[in-house]
Amino acid sequence: MDRVKALEIESKLKGQTLQQWQISSLINFGKSAAVFRGKNITDGGTVAIKIFDDELIEKYGDSAQLKRIDRELELIGKSHPNMVKILGGGFDSVTGNHFIVMEFLPGKNIVRRRMLWNGWPDFGAESSGSSGSGYAA
């Protein structure tokens, strides 16, 4: 997915609710998905919502993507210091999107951190990871 497509998804879904999570703004995007800051409408907590590229669904099929999501959903309630917590996900019939909801981790993503370690300037914007599934902003 490229930036243009990620921004199109943001304009389409900003303010929309998937199950109990409301989409706020684009954090970052990667090859197969875009990650958005969101809010749990039941408790007000901030979450990261990963919305999969519909071209990925078209290429590999709906059932393959749902199996992938189901495998991730098996991690709900499990924790490890090196793993982001999975909170929910599935398919939203109203918006037609496949998604995963994760805990929101504040900070720079691993790609930005690597750039800073290698001497690149810090342009001030913090974004969320499209790398390593560590979603933060």
Coordinates of C-alpha atoms in Angstrom, one line a residue:
M1 CA 0.0 0.0 0.0
D2 CA 1.3 3.4 -0.8
R3 CA 0.7 6.7 1.0
V4 CA -2.0 7.9 -1.4
K5 CA -4.0 4.8 -0.8
A6 CA -3.5 5.0 3.0
L7 CA -4.7 8.6 2.9
E8 CA -7.7 7.6 0.8
I9 CA -8.6 5.0 3.5
E10 CA -8.2 7.7 6.2
S11 CA -10.6 10.1 4.4
K12 CA -13.1 7.3 3.9
L13 CA -12.9 5.9 7.5
K14 CA -12.0 8.8 9.8
G15 CA -14.7 9.0 12.5
Q16 CA -16.1 5.6 11.5
T17 CA -16.5 2.8 14.1
L18 CA -15.4 -0.8 13.6
Q19 CA -17.1 -2.8 16.3
Q20 CA -16.2 -0.8 19.4
W21 CA -13.3 1.1 18.0
Q22 CA -13.5 4.5 16.3
I23 CA -10.9 5.5 13.7
S24 CA -9.2 8.9 14.4
S25 CA -6.1 9.4 12.1
L26 CA -3.5 7.7 10.0
I27 CA -0.4 6.8 11.9
N28 CA 1.6 4.9 9.2
F29 CA 1.3 2.3 6.4
G30 CA 3.2 -0.6 5.1
K31 CA 3.1 -3.2 2.3
S32 CA -0.2 -4.9 3.4
A33 CA -2.0 -2.5 5.7
A34 CA -2.4 1.0 7.1
V35 CA -2.4 1.7 10.8
F36 CA -4.7 4.3 12.4
R37 CA -4.9 5.8 15.8
G38 CA -8.3 5.0 17.3
K39 CA -10.4 5.1 20.4
N40 CA -12.2 2.3 22.3
I41 CA -15.7 3.8 22.5
T42 CA -16.5 1.7 25.6
D43 CA -13.6 2.9 27.8
G44 CA -12.1 5.9 25.9
G45 CA -8.7 4.2 25.6
T46 CA -6.4 4.8 22.6
V47 CA -5.7 1.9 20.3
A48 CA -3.9 1.2 17.0
I49 CA -6.2 -0.2 14.2
K50 CA -4.5 -2.0 11.4
I51 CA -6.7 -2.0 8.3
F52 CA -5.7 -4.4 5.6
D53 CA -5.3 -3.4 1.9
D54 CA -8.3 -4.6 -0.1
E55 CA -5.9 -5.5 -3.0
L56 CA -4.4 -8.0 -0.6
I57 CA -7.8 -9.5 0.0
E58 CA -8.5 -9.6 -3.8
K59 CA -5.2 -11.3 -4.5
Y60 CA -5.3 -14.0 -1.8
G61 CA -9.0 -14.2 -1.0
D62 CA -11.3 -13.3 1.8
S63 CA -11.0 -16.7 3.6
A64 CA -7.2 -16.5 3.6
Q65 CA -7.3 -13.1 5.2
L66 CA -9.9 -14.1 7.8
K67 CA -7.7 -17.1 8.7
R68 CA -4.7 -14.7 9.2
I69 CA -6.8 -12.5 11.4
D70 CA -8.2 -15.4 13.4
R71 CA -4.6 -16.6 14.1
E72 CA -3.8 -13.1 15.4
L73 CA -7.0 -13.1 17.5
E74 CA -5.8 -16.2 19.2
L75 CA -3.3 -14.0 20.9
I76 CA -6.0 -11.9 22.7
G77 CA -5.3 -12.1 26.5
K78 CA -1.8 -13.4 26.0
S79 CA 1.2 -11.2 26.7
H80 CA 5.0 -11.1 26.3
P81 CA 7.4 -8.2 26.8
N82 CA 8.2 -8.2 23.0
M83 CA 4.7 -8.5 21.7
V84 CA 2.0 -5.8 21.2
K85 CA -1.3 -6.8 22.8
I86 CA -4.0 -7.9 20.4
L87 CA -7.4 -6.5 21.4
G88 CA -9.8 -7.5 18.6
G89 CA -10.4 -7.5 14.9
G90 CA -12.2 -9.3 12.1
F91 CA -14.3 -8.1 9.2
D92 CA -16.6 -5.0 9.4
S93 CA -19.6 -5.5 7.2
V94 CA -20.5 -1.8 7.2
T95 CA -17.2 -0.5 5.9
G96 CA -16.1 -3.7 4.2
N97 CA -12.7 -3.7 5.9
H98 CA -10.6 -6.5 7.4
F99 CA -8.8 -5.2 10.6
I100 CA -6.9 -6.0 13.7
V101 CA -6.9 -3.8 16.8
M102 CA -3.8 -3.6 19.0
E103 CA -2.7 -1.7 22.1
F104 CA -1.3 1.8 21.3
L105 CA 2.4 2.1 22.1
P106 CA 3.7 5.7 22.3
G107 CA 7.0 6.4 20.6
K108 CA 8.8 6.3 17.3
N109 CA 8.6 3.2 15.0
I110 CA 11.6 1.0 14.5
V111 CA 12.3 2.4 11.0
R112 CA 12.5 6.0 12.4
R113 CA 14.6 4.8 15.3
R114 CA 17.1 3.1 13.0
M115 CA 17.3 6.3 10.9
L116 CA 18.1 8.4 14.0
W117 CA 20.7 5.9 15.1
N118 CA 22.3 6.2 11.7
G119 CA 22.5 10.0 12.0
W120 CA 19.5 11.0 10.0
P121 CA 17.9 14.3 11.3
D122 CA 14.8 14.1 13.5
F123 CA 12.1 16.0 11.7
G124 CA 9.9 16.0 14.8
A125 CA 7.0 13.9 13.6
E126 CA 6.4 10.7 15.4
S127 CA 4.7 7.9 13.5
S128 CA 3.7 4.3 14.0
G129 CA 5.4 1.2 12.9
S130 CA 4.9 -0.5 9.6
S131 CA 7.8 -2.7 10.5
G132 CA 8.0 -5.3 13.2
S133 CA 4.3 -5.0 14.2
G134 CA 5.3 -2.5 16.9
Y135 CA 2.6 0.1 16.4
A136 CA 3.3 3.3 18.2
A137 CA 2.8 7.0 17.7

